[in-house]
Amino acid sequence: MNPVFIVGTQRSGTTLLRLILNAHSGIAIPEEANFLMPLLKKKYLRGGLSGDLLSRIASYLQVNPQFKLWNYDSSDYILSLRSRENISLRDLVDGLFRSYCRAMNKAGWGDKTPSFFRKLDVISDLFPDARIIHIIRDGRDVFDSWRKMDPTKNYVGVVALEWRYKIWRIEK
């Protein structure tokens, strides 16, 4: 099964879709994977990850508080990383999500990480057959939702610019 990536602006319904898809018996979509942002770089597409960098990645995963929110025993996966000499970025990301799938007893995986909208070019290179679901909610509703959740988000122009920028970047 090809991975699924859910993208959209904040307050657009991406979390609701993640929860709905995660309730399916065949797909696991963990909490957000912001901890992967430092790795989603074009330079890692070509050469892969090896040596000291791979060791640091394993240590990073072991202590990262965002990764701990996935709430599963990742020790086997981290041990497998430590035993390797090198790994492609695709295999690292796919292996990480697949280890989560195994723990959840599901076959396919997906992701809903808001900041990944900046890295869709790398994600598309890593997973050319992935399904990317782009949710667009009317900007006025996004603003209203933000304002209800956080009264300091009451500048319609700022929210509108952010909303438009993120949609443009995702579509690009």
CSV table of N, CA and C in Angstrom, one decimal:
chain,number,residue,atom,x,y,z
A,1,MET,N,0.8,-1.2,0.0
A,1,MET,CA,0.0,0.0,0.0
A,1,MET,C,0.9,1.2,0.0
A,2,ASN,N,0.6,2.2,-0.9
A,2,ASN,CA,1.3,3.4,-0.9
A,2,ASN,C,1.0,4.3,0.2
A,3,PRO,N,1.9,5.1,0.7
A,3,PRO,CA,1.6,6.0,1.9
A,3,PRO,C,0.6,7.1,1.4
A,4,VAL,N,0.0,7.7,2.5
A,4,VAL,CA,-1.0,8.8,2.3
A,4,VAL,C,-0.4,10.0,3.1
A,5,PHE,N,-0.4,11.1,2.4
A,5,PHE,CA,0.0,12.4,3.1
A,5,PHE,C,-1.1,13.3,3.1
A,6,ILE,N,-1.5,13.8,4.3
A,6,ILE,CA,-2.6,14.8,4.4
A,6,ILE,C,-2.0,16.1,4.6
A,7,VAL,N,-2.3,17.1,3.7
A,7,VAL,CA,-1.8,18.4,3.9
A,7,VAL,C,-2.9,19.4,3.8
A,8,GLY,N,-2.6,20.6,4.4
A,8,GLY,CA,-3.5,21.7,4.4
A,8,GLY,C,-3.1,22.7,5.4
A,9,THR,N,-3.8,23.8,5.5
A,9,THR,CA,-3.5,24.8,6.5
A,9,THR,C,-4.1,24.4,7.8
A,10,GLN,N,-3.6,25.0,8.9
A,10,GLN,CA,-4.1,24.7,10.2
A,10,GLN,C,-5.6,25.1,10.2
A,11,ARG,N,-6.3,24.3,11.0
A,11,ARG,CA,-7.8,24.6,11.2
A,11,ARG,C,-8.6,24.3,9.9
A,12,SER,N,-8.0,23.4,9.1
A,12,SER,CA,-8.8,23.1,7.8
A,12,SER,C,-9.4,21.7,7.8
A,13,GLY,N,-9.2,20.9,8.8
A,13,GLY,CA,-9.9,19.6,8.9
A,13,GLY,C,-8.9,18.5,8.7
A,14,THR,N,-7.6,18.7,8.7
A,14,THR,CA,-6.6,17.7,8.5
A,14,THR,C,-6.6,16.7,9.6
A,15,THR,N,-6.7,17.2,10.8
A,15,THR,CA,-6.7,16.3,12.0
A,15,THR,C,-7.9,15.4,12.0
A,16,LEU,N,-9.1,16.0,11.7
A,16,LEU,CA,-10.3,15.1,11.6
A,16,LEU,C,-10.1,14.0,10.6
A,17,LEU,N,-9.6,14.3,9.4
A,17,LEU,CA,-9.3,13.3,8.4
A,17,LEU,C,-8.3,12.3,8.9
A,18,ARG,N,-7.3,12.7,9.6
A,18,ARG,CA,-6.3,11.8,10.1
A,18,ARG,C,-7.0,10.8,11.1
A,19,LEU,N,-7.8,11.3,11.9
A,19,LEU,CA,-8.5,10.4,12.9
A,19,LEU,C,-9.4,9.5,12.2
A,20,ILE,N,-10.1,9.9,11.2
A,20,ILE,CA,-11.0,9.0,10.4
A,20,ILE,C,-10.3,7.9,9.8
A,21,LEU,N,-9.2,8.3,9.0
A,21,LEU,CA,-8.4,7.3,8.3
A,21,LEU,C,-7.7,6.4,9.3
A,22,ASN,N,-7.2,6.9,10.4
A,22,ASN,CA,-6.5,6.0,11.4
A,22,ASN,C,-7.5,5.0,12.0
A,23,ALA,N,-8.8,5.3,12.1
A,23,ALA,CA,-9.8,4.4,12.6
A,23,ALA,C,-10.0,3.2,11.7
A,24,HIS,N,-9.5,3.3,10.4
A,24,HIS,CA,-9.6,2.2,9.5
A,24,HIS,C,-8.7,1.1,9.9
A,25,SER,N,-9.1,-0.2,9.7
A,25,SER,CA,-8.3,-1.3,10.1
A,25,SER,C,-7.0,-1.5,9.4
A,26,GLY,N,-6.9,-0.8,8.2
A,26,GLY,CA,-5.7,-1.1,7.4
A,26,GLY,C,-4.7,0.1,7.3
A,27,ILE,N,-5.0,1.2,8.0
A,27,ILE,CA,-4.0,2.3,7.8
A,27,ILE,C,-3.7,2.9,9.2
A,28,ALA,N,-2.5,3.2,9.4
A,28,ALA,CA,-2.0,3.8,10.7
A,28,ALA,C,-1.4,5.2,10.4
A,29,ILE,N,-2.0,6.2,11.0
A,29,ILE,CA,-1.5,7.5,10.9
A,29,ILE,C,-1.2,8.0,12.3
A,30,PRO,N,0.1,8.1,12.7
A,30,PRO,CA,0.5,8.5,14.0
A,30,PRO,C,0.3,10.0,14.2
A,31,GLU,N,0.7,10.4,15.4
A,31,GLU,CA,0.8,11.9,15.7
A,31,GLU,C,1.8,12.5,14.7
A,32,GLU,N,1.8,13.8,14.7
A,32,GLU,CA,2.6,14.5,13.7
A,32,GLU,C,4.1,14.2,13.8
A,33,ALA,N,4.7,14.2,12.7
A,33,ALA,CA,6.2,13.8,12.6
A,33,ALA,C,7.1,15.0,12.4
A,34,ASN,N,6.8,16.1,13.1
A,34,ASN,CA,7.7,17.3,12.9
A,34,ASN,C,9.2,16.9,13.1
A,35,PHE,N,9.4,15.9,13.9
A,35,PHE,CA,10.8,15.6,14.2
A,35,PHE,C,11.6,15.1,13.0
A,36,LEU,N,10.9,14.8,11.9
A,36,LEU,CA,11.6,14.4,10.6
A,36,LEU,C,12.0,15.6,9.8
A,37,MET,N,11.5,16.8,10.1
A,37,MET,CA,11.8,18.0,9.3
A,37,MET,C,13.3,18.2,9.0
A,38,PRO,N,14.2,18.0,10.0
A,38,PRO,CA,15.7,18.2,9.7
A,38,PRO,C,16.2,17.2,8.7
A,39,LEU,N,15.5,16.1,8.5
A,39,LEU,CA,16.0,15.0,7.6
A,39,LEU,C,15.5,15.2,6.2
A,40,LEU,N,14.4,15.9,6.0
A,40,LEU,CA,13.7,16.0,4.7
A,40,LEU,C,14.4,17.1,3.9
A,41,LYS,N,15.6,16.7,3.5
A,41,LYS,CA,16.5,17.6,2.7
A,41,LYS,C,16.9,16.9,1.4
A,42,LYS,N,17.0,17.7,0.3
A,42,LYS,CA,17.4,17.1,-1.0
A,42,LYS,C,18.8,16.5,-0.9
A,43,LYS,N,19.7,17.0,-0.1
A,43,LYS,CA,21.0,16.5,0.0
A,43,LYS,C,21.0,15.0,0.5
A,44,TYR,N,20.0,14.7,1.3
A,44,TYR,CA,19.9,13.3,1.8
A,44,TYR,C,19.3,12.3,0.8
A,45,LEU,N,18.6,12.9,-0.3
A,45,LEU,CA,18.0,12.1,-1.3
A,45,LEU,C,19.1,11.3,-2.1
A,46,ARG,N,20.2,12.0,-2.3
A,46,ARG,CA,21.2,11.4,-3.2
A,46,ARG,C,22.1,10.4,-2.4
A,47,GLY,N,22.7,10.9,-1.4
A,47,GLY,CA,23.8,10.1,-0.7
A,47,GLY,C,23.3,9.2,0.4
A,48,GLY,N,22.1,9.4,0.9
A,48,GLY,CA,21.6,8.5,2.0
A,48,GLY,C,22.2,9.0,3.3
A,49,LEU,N,22.1,8.1,4.3
A,49,LEU,CA,22.5,8.4,5.6
A,49,LEU,C,23.4,7.3,6.1
A,50,SER,N,24.6,7.6,6.7
A,50,SER,CA,25.5,6.6,7.1
A,50,SER,C,26.4,7.1,8.3
A,51,GLY,N,27.1,6.2,8.8
A,51,GLY,CA,28.1,6.5,9.8
A,51,GLY,C,27.6,7.2,11.0
A,52,ASP,N,28.4,8.3,11.4
A,52,ASP,CA,28.0,9.1,12.6
A,52,ASP,C,26.6,9.7,12.4
A,53,LEU,N,26.3,10.2,11.2
A,53,LEU,CA,25.0,10.8,11.0
A,53,LEU,C,23.9,9.8,11.4
A,54,LEU,N,24.0,8.6,10.9
A,54,LEU,CA,23.0,7.6,11.2
A,54,LEU,C,22.9,7.2,12.7
A,55,SER,N,24.0,7.2,13.3
A,55,SER,CA,24.1,7.0,14.8
A,55,SER,C,23.4,8.1,15.5
A,56,ARG,N,23.6,9.4,15.1
A,56,ARG,CA,23.0,10.5,15.7
A,56,ARG,C,21.5,10.5,15.5
A,57,ILE,N,21.1,10.1,14.3
A,57,ILE,CA,19.6,10.0,14.0
A,57,ILE,C,19.0,9.0,15.0
A,58,ALA,N,19.6,7.8,15.2
A,58,ALA,CA,19.0,6.8,16.1
A,58,ALA,C,18.9,7.4,17.5
A,59,SER,N,19.9,8.1,17.9
A,59,SER,CA,19.9,8.7,19.3
A,59,SER,C,18.8,9.8,19.4
A,60,TYR,N,18.8,10.6,18.3
A,60,TYR,CA,17.8,11.7,18.2
A,60,TYR,C,16.3,11.1,18.4
A,61,LEU,N,16.1,10.0,17.6
A,61,LEU,CA,14.7,9.4,17.7
A,61,LEU,C,14.5,8.9,19.1
A,62,GLN,N,15.5,8.3,19.7
A,62,GLN,CA,15.3,7.7,21.0
A,62,GLN,C,14.9,8.7,22.1
A,63,VAL,N,15.3,9.9,22.0
A,63,VAL,CA,15.0,10.9,23.0
A,63,VAL,C,14.0,12.0,22.6
A,64,ASN,N,13.6,12.0,21.3
A,64,ASN,CA,12.8,13.1,20.8
A,64,ASN,C,11.4,13.1,21.4
A,65,PRO,N,11.0,14.2,22.1
A,65,PRO,CA,9.6,14.2,22.7
A,65,PRO,C,8.5,14.1,21.7
A,66,GLN,N,8.7,14.7,20.5
A,66,GLN,CA,7.6,14.5,19.5
A,66,GLN,C,7.4,13.1,19.0
A,67,PHE,N,8.6,12.4,18.8
A,67,PHE,CA,8.5,11.0,18.4
A,67,PHE,C,7.9,10.2,19.6
A,68,LYS,N,8.1,10.5,20.8
A,68,LYS,CA,7.5,9.7,21.9
A,68,LYS,C,6.0,9.8,21.9
A,69,LEU,N,5.4,10.9,21.3
A,69,LEU,CA,4.0,11.0,21.2
A,69,LEU,C,3.4,9.9,20.4
A,70,TRP,N,4.2,9.2,19.6
A,70,TRP,CA,3.7,8.1,18.8
A,70,TRP,C,3.3,7.0,19.7
A,71,ASN,N,3.8,7.0,20.9
A,71,ASN,CA,3.4,6.0,22.0
A,71,ASN,C,3.4,4.6,21.6
A,72,TYR,N,4.5,4.1,21.1
A,72,TYR,CA,4.7,2.7,20.8
A,72,TYR,C,6.2,2.3,21.1
A,73,ASP,N,6.4,1.1,21.2
A,73,ASP,CA,7.8,0.6,21.5
A,73,ASP,C,8.6,0.6,20.2
A,74,SER,N,9.4,1.6,20.0
A,74,SER,CA,10.3,1.7,18.8
A,74,SER,C,11.7,1.2,19.0
A,75,SER,N,11.9,0.5,20.1
A,75,SER,CA,13.3,0.0,20.3
A,75,SER,C,13.8,-0.9,19.3
A,76,ASP,N,13.0,-1.8,18.7
A,76,ASP,CA,13.5,-2.7,17.7
A,76,ASP,C,13.9,-1.9,16.4
A,77,TYR,N,13.1,-0.9,16.1
A,77,TYR,CA,13.5,-0.1,14.9
A,77,TYR,C,14.8,0.7,15.1
A,78,ILE,N,14.9,1.3,16.3
A,78,ILE,CA,16.1,2.1,16.6
A,78,ILE,C,17.3,1.1,16.7
A,79,LEU,N,17.1,-0.1,17.2
A,79,LEU,CA,18.2,-1.0,17.2
A,79,LEU,C,18.6,-1.4,15.8
A,80,SER,N,17.6,-1.6,14.9
A,80,SER,CA,18.0,-1.9,13.5
A,80,SER,C,18.7,-0.8,12.8
A,81,LEU,N,18.4,0.4,13.2
A,81,LEU,CA,19.1,1.6,12.6
A,81,LEU,C,20.6,1.5,13.1
A,82,ARG,N,20.8,1.3,14.4
A,82,ARG,CA,22.1,1.2,14.9
A,82,ARG,C,23.0,0.1,14.3
A,83,SER,N,22.3,-0.9,13.8
A,83,SER,CA,23.1,-2.1,13.3
A,83,SER,C,23.4,-1.9,11.8
A,84,ARG,N,22.9,-0.8,11.2
A,84,ARG,CA,23.2,-0.6,9.8
A,84,ARG,C,24.4,0.3,9.6
A,85,GLU,N,25.0,0.1,8.4
A,85,GLU,CA,26.1,1.0,8.0
A,85,GLU,C,25.6,2.2,7.3
A,86,ASN,N,24.5,2.0,6.5
A,86,ASN,CA,23.9,3.1,5.8
A,86,ASN,C,22.5,2.8,5.5
A,87,ILE,N,21.7,3.8,5.1
A,87,ILE,CA,20.3,3.6,4.8
A,87,ILE,C,19.9,4.8,3.9
A,88,SER,N,19.0,4.5,3.0
A,88,SER,CA,18.5,5.6,2.2
A,88,SER,C,17.4,6.4,3.0
A,89,LEU,N,17.2,7.6,2.7
A,89,LEU,CA,16.2,8.4,3.4
A,89,LEU,C,14.8,7.8,3.3
A,90,ARG,N,14.5,7.3,2.1
A,90,ARG,CA,13.2,6.7,1.8
A,90,ARG,C,13.1,5.5,2.8
A,91,ASP,N,14.1,4.6,2.8
A,91,ASP,CA,14.0,3.4,3.7
A,91,ASP,C,13.9,3.8,5.2
A,92,LEU,N,14.6,4.9,5.6
A,92,LEU,CA,14.5,5.3,6.9
A,92,LEU,C,13.1,5.7,7.3
A,93,VAL,N,12.5,6.6,6.5
A,93,VAL,CA,11.2,7.1,6.7
A,93,VAL,C,10.1,6.0,6.6
A,94,ASP,N,10.2,5.2,5.6
A,94,ASP,CA,9.3,4.1,5.4
A,94,ASP,C,9.4,3.1,6.5
A,95,GLY,N,10.6,2.8,6.9
A,95,GLY,CA,10.8,1.8,7.9
A,95,GLY,C,10.3,2.3,9.3
A,96,LEU,N,10.4,3.6,9.5
A,96,LEU,CA,9.9,4.2,10.8
A,96,LEU,C,8.4,4.0,10.8
A,97,PHE,N,7.8,4.5,9.7
A,97,PHE,CA,6.3,4.4,9.7
A,97,PHE,C,5.8,2.9,9.7
A,98,ARG,N,6.5,2.1,9.0
A,98,ARG,CA,6.1,0.7,9.0
A,98,ARG,C,6.3,0.0,10.4
A,99,SER,N,7.3,0.4,11.1
A,99,SER,CA,7.4,-0.2,12.5
A,99,SER,C,6.2,0.3,13.3
A,100,TYR,N,5.8,1.5,13.1
A,100,TYR,CA,4.6,1.9,13.8
A,100,TYR,C,3.4,1.1,13.4
A,101,CYS,N,3.3,0.9,12.1
A,101,CYS,CA,2.1,0.0,11.5
A,101,CYS,C,2.1,-1.3,12.2
A,102,ARG,N,3.3,-2.0,12.2
A,102,ARG,CA,3.4,-3.3,12.8
A,102,ARG,C,2.9,-3.3,14.3
A,103,ALA,N,3.3,-2.2,15.0
A,103,ALA,CA,2.8,-2.1,16.4
A,103,ALA,C,1.3,-1.9,16.5
A,104,MET,N,0.7,-1.3,15.5
A,104,MET,CA,-0.7,-1.1,15.5
A,104,MET,C,-1.5,-2.2,14.8
A,105,ASN,N,-0.7,-3.2,14.2
A,105,ASN,CA,-1.3,-4.3,13.5
A,105,ASN,C,-2.1,-3.8,12.3
A,106,LYS,N,-1.5,-2.9,11.5
A,106,LYS,CA,-2.1,-2.4,10.3
A,106,LYS,C,-1.1,-2.5,9.2
A,107,ALA,N,-1.6,-2.5,7.9
A,107,ALA,CA,-0.7,-2.7,6.8
A,107,ALA,C,-0.2,-1.5,6.1
A,108,GLY,N,-0.9,-0.4,6.1
A,108,GLY,CA,-0.5,0.8,5.4
A,108,GLY,C,-0.3,2.0,6.4
A,109,TRP,N,0.4,3.0,5.9
A,109,TRP,CA,0.7,4.1,6.8
A,109,TRP,C,0.4,5.4,6.1
A,110,GLY,N,0.2,6.5,6.9
A,110,GLY,CA,0.0,7.8,6.4
A,110,GLY,C,0.6,8.8,7.3
A,111,ASP,N,0.5,10.1,6.9
A,111,ASP,CA,1.1,11.1,7.8
A,111,ASP,C,0.2,12.4,7.6
A,112,LYS,N,0.2,13.1,8.7
A,112,LYS,CA,-0.5,14.4,8.7
A,112,LYS,C,0.4,15.3,9.6
A,113,THR,N,1.4,15.9,8.9
A,113,THR,CA,2.2,16.8,9.7
A,113,THR,C,2.1,18.2,9.0
A,114,PRO,N,1.6,19.2,9.6
A,114,PRO,CA,1.4,20.5,8.9
A,114,PRO,C,2.6,21.1,8.3
A,115,SER,N,3.7,21.0,9.0
A,115,SER,CA,5.0,21.6,8.4
A,115,SER,C,5.5,20.9,7.2
A,116,PHE,N,5.0,19.7,6.8
A,116,PHE,CA,5.5,19.0,5.7
A,116,PHE,C,5.1,19.7,4.4
A,117,PHE,N,4.2,20.7,4.4
A,117,PHE,CA,3.8,21.4,3.2
A,117,PHE,C,5.1,22.1,2.6
A,118,ARG,N,6.0,22.4,3.4
A,118,ARG,CA,7.3,23.0,2.9
A,118,ARG,C,8.2,21.9,2.3
A,119,LYS,N,7.9,20.7,2.5
A,119,LYS,CA,8.8,19.6,2.0
A,119,LYS,C,8.1,18.6,1.0
A,120,LEU,N,7.0,19.1,0.4
A,120,LEU,CA,6.3,18.2,-0.5
A,120,LEU,C,7.2,17.8,-1.7
A,121,ASP,N,8.2,18.6,-2.1
A,121,ASP,CA,9.0,18.3,-3.2
A,121,ASP,C,9.9,17.1,-2.8
A,122,VAL,N,10.4,17.1,-1.6
A,122,VAL,CA,11.3,15.9,-1.1
A,122,VAL,C,10.4,14.7,-0.9
A,123,ILE,N,9.2,14.9,-0.3
A,123,ILE,CA,8.3,13.8,-0.1
A,123,ILE,C,7.9,13.1,-1.4
A,124,SER,N,7.6,13.9,-2.4
A,124,SER,CA,7.3,13.4,-3.8
A,124,SER,C,8.4,12.6,-4.4
A,125,ASP,N,9.6,13.1,-4.2
A,125,ASP,CA,10.8,12.4,-4.7
A,125,ASP,C,11.0,11.0,-3.9
A,126,LEU,N,10.7,11.1,-2.6
A,126,LEU,CA,10.9,9.9,-1.8
A,126,LEU,C,9.8,8.8,-2.1
A,127,PHE,N,8.6,9.3,-2.3
A,127,PHE,CA,7.4,8.4,-2.4
A,127,PHE,C,6.6,8.9,-3.7
A,128,PRO,N,7.1,8.6,-4.9
A,128,PRO,CA,6.4,9.1,-6.1
A,128,PRO,C,5.0,8.5,-6.3
A,129,ASP,N,4.7,7.4,-5.6
A,129,ASP,CA,3.4,6.8,-5.8
A,129,ASP,C,2.5,7.1,-4.6
A,130,ALA,N,3.0,8.0,-3.7
A,130,ALA,CA,2.1,8.3,-2.5
A,130,ALA,C,0.9,9.0,-3.0
A,131,ARG,N,-0.1,8.9,-2.1
A,131,ARG,CA,-1.3,9.7,-2.3
A,131,ARG,C,-1.2,10.9,-1.4
A,132,ILE,N,-1.4,12.1,-2.1
A,132,ILE,CA,-1.4,13.3,-1.3
A,132,ILE,C,-2.8,13.9,-1.3
A,133,ILE,N,-3.3,14.1,-0.1
A,133,ILE,CA,-4.7,14.6,0.0
A,133,ILE,C,-4.5,16.1,0.5
A,134,HIS,N,-4.9,17.0,-0.3
A,134,HIS,CA,-4.8,18.4,0.0
A,134,HIS,C,-6.2,18.9,0.4
A,135,ILE,N,-6.4,19.3,1.7
A,135,ILE,CA,-7.7,19.8,2.1
A,135,ILE,C,-7.6,21.3,2.1
A,136,ILE,N,-8.6,21.9,1.4
A,136,ILE,CA,-8.7,23.4,1.4
A,136,ILE,C,-10.0,23.8,2.1
A,137,ARG,N,-9.9,24.5,3.2
A,137,ARG,CA,-11.1,25.0,3.8
A,137,ARG,C,-11.2,26.5,3.5
A,138,ASP,N,-12.3,27.0,3.3
A,138,ASP,CA,-12.5,28.5,3.1
A,138,ASP,C,-11.7,29.3,4.1
A,139,GLY,N,-11.0,30.2,3.6
A,139,GLY,CA,-10.1,31.1,4.5
A,139,GLY,C,-10.9,31.8,5.5
A,140,ARG,N,-12.1,32.2,5.3
A,140,ARG,CA,-12.9,32.9,6.3
A,140,ARG,C,-13.2,31.9,7.4
A,141,ASP,N,-13.5,30.7,7.1
A,141,ASP,CA,-13.8,29.7,8.2
A,141,ASP,C,-12.5,29.4,9.0
A,142,VAL,N,-11.4,29.3,8.3
A,142,VAL,CA,-10.1,29.1,9.0
A,142,VAL,C,-9.9,30.2,10.0
A,143,PHE,N,-10.1,31.5,9.5
A,143,PHE,CA,-9.9,32.6,10.4
A,143,PHE,C,-10.9,32.5,11.6
A,144,ASP,N,-12.1,32.2,11.3
A,144,ASP,CA,-13.1,32.1,12.4
A,144,ASP,C,-12.7,31.1,13.4
A,145,SER,N,-12.2,29.9,12.9
A,145,SER,CA,-11.8,28.8,13.8
A,145,SER,C,-10.6,29.2,14.6
A,146,TRP,N,-9.6,29.9,14.0
A,146,TRP,CA,-8.4,30.4,14.7
A,146,TRP,C,-8.9,31.3,15.8
A,147,ARG,N,-9.7,32.2,15.5
A,147,ARG,CA,-10.1,33.3,16.4
A,147,ARG,C,-10.9,32.7,17.6
A,148,LYS,N,-11.7,31.6,17.4
A,148,LYS,CA,-12.4,31.0,18.5
A,148,LYS,C,-11.4,30.2,19.4
A,149,MET,N,-10.4,29.6,18.8
A,149,MET,CA,-9.4,28.8,19.5
A,149,MET,C,-8.4,29.7,20.3
A,150,ASP,N,-8.0,30.8,19.6
A,150,ASP,CA,-7.0,31.6,20.2
A,150,ASP,C,-7.3,33.1,19.9
A,151,PRO,N,-7.9,33.8,20.9
A,151,PRO,CA,-8.3,35.2,20.7
A,151,PRO,C,-7.2,36.1,20.2
A,152,THR,N,-6.0,35.8,20.3
A,152,THR,CA,-4.9,36.6,19.8
A,152,THR,C,-4.8,36.6,18.3
A,153,LYS,N,-5.4,35.6,17.7
A,153,LYS,CA,-5.4,35.4,16.2
A,153,LYS,C,-6.5,36.2,15.6
A,154,ASN,N,-6.6,37.5,15.9
A,154,ASN,CA,-7.8,38.3,15.4
A,154,ASN,C,-7.4,39.2,14.3
A,155,TYR,N,-6.3,39.0,13.6
A,155,TYR,CA,-5.9,39.9,12.5
A,155,TYR,C,-6.2,39.1,11.2
A,156,VAL,N,-7.3,39.5,10.6
A,156,VAL,CA,-7.8,38.7,9.5
A,156,VAL,C,-6.8,38.8,8.3
A,157,GLY,N,-6.1,39.9,8.1
A,157,GLY,CA,-5.1,40.0,7.1
A,157,GLY,C,-3.9,39.1,7.2
A,158,VAL,N,-3.4,38.9,8.4
A,158,VAL,CA,-2.3,38.0,8.7
A,158,VAL,C,-2.7,36.6,8.4
A,159,VAL,N,-3.9,36.2,9.0
A,159,VAL,CA,-4.4,34.8,8.8
A,159,VAL,C,-4.6,34.6,7.3
A,160,ALA,N,-5.2,35.6,6.6
A,160,ALA,CA,-5.5,35.4,5.2
A,160,ALA,C,-4.2,35.2,4.4
A,161,LEU,N,-3.2,36.0,4.7
A,161,LEU,CA,-1.9,35.9,4.0
A,161,LEU,C,-1.2,34.5,4.2
A,162,GLU,N,-1.3,34.1,5.5
A,162,GLU,CA,-0.7,32.8,5.8
A,162,GLU,C,-1.5,31.6,5.1
A,163,TRP,N,-2.8,31.7,5.1
A,163,TRP,CA,-3.7,30.8,4.5
A,163,TRP,C,-3.3,30.7,3.0
A,164,ARG,N,-3.3,31.8,2.3
A,164,ARG,CA,-3.0,31.9,0.9
A,164,ARG,C,-1.6,31.4,0.5
A,165,TYR,N,-0.6,31.7,1.4
A,165,TYR,CA,0.8,31.3,1.1
A,165,TYR,C,0.9,29.8,1.2
A,166,LYS,N,0.3,29.2,2.2
A,166,LYS,CA,0.4,27.7,2.4
A,166,LYS,C,-0.3,27.0,1.3
A,167,ILE,N,-1.5,27.5,0.8
A,167,ILE,CA,-2.2,26.9,-0.3
A,167,ILE,C,-1.3,27.0,-1.5
A,168,TRP,N,-0.7,28.1,-1.8
A,168,TRP,CA,0.1,28.3,-3.0
A,168,TRP,C,1.3,27.4,-2.9
A,169,ARG,N,1.9,27.3,-1.7
A,169,ARG,CA,3.1,26.4,-1.6
A,169,ARG,C,2.8,24.9,-1.8
A,170,ILE,N,1.7,24.5,-1.3
A,170,ILE,CA,1.2,23.1,-1.5
A,170,ILE,C,1.0,22.8,-2.9
A,171,GLU,N,0.2,23.7,-3.6
A,171,GLU,CA,-0.1,23.5,-5.0
A,171,GLU,C,1.1,23.6,-5.9
A,172,LYS,N,2.1,24.4,-5.5
A,172,LYS,CA,3.4,24.5,-6.3
A,172,LYS,C,4.1,23.1,-6.2
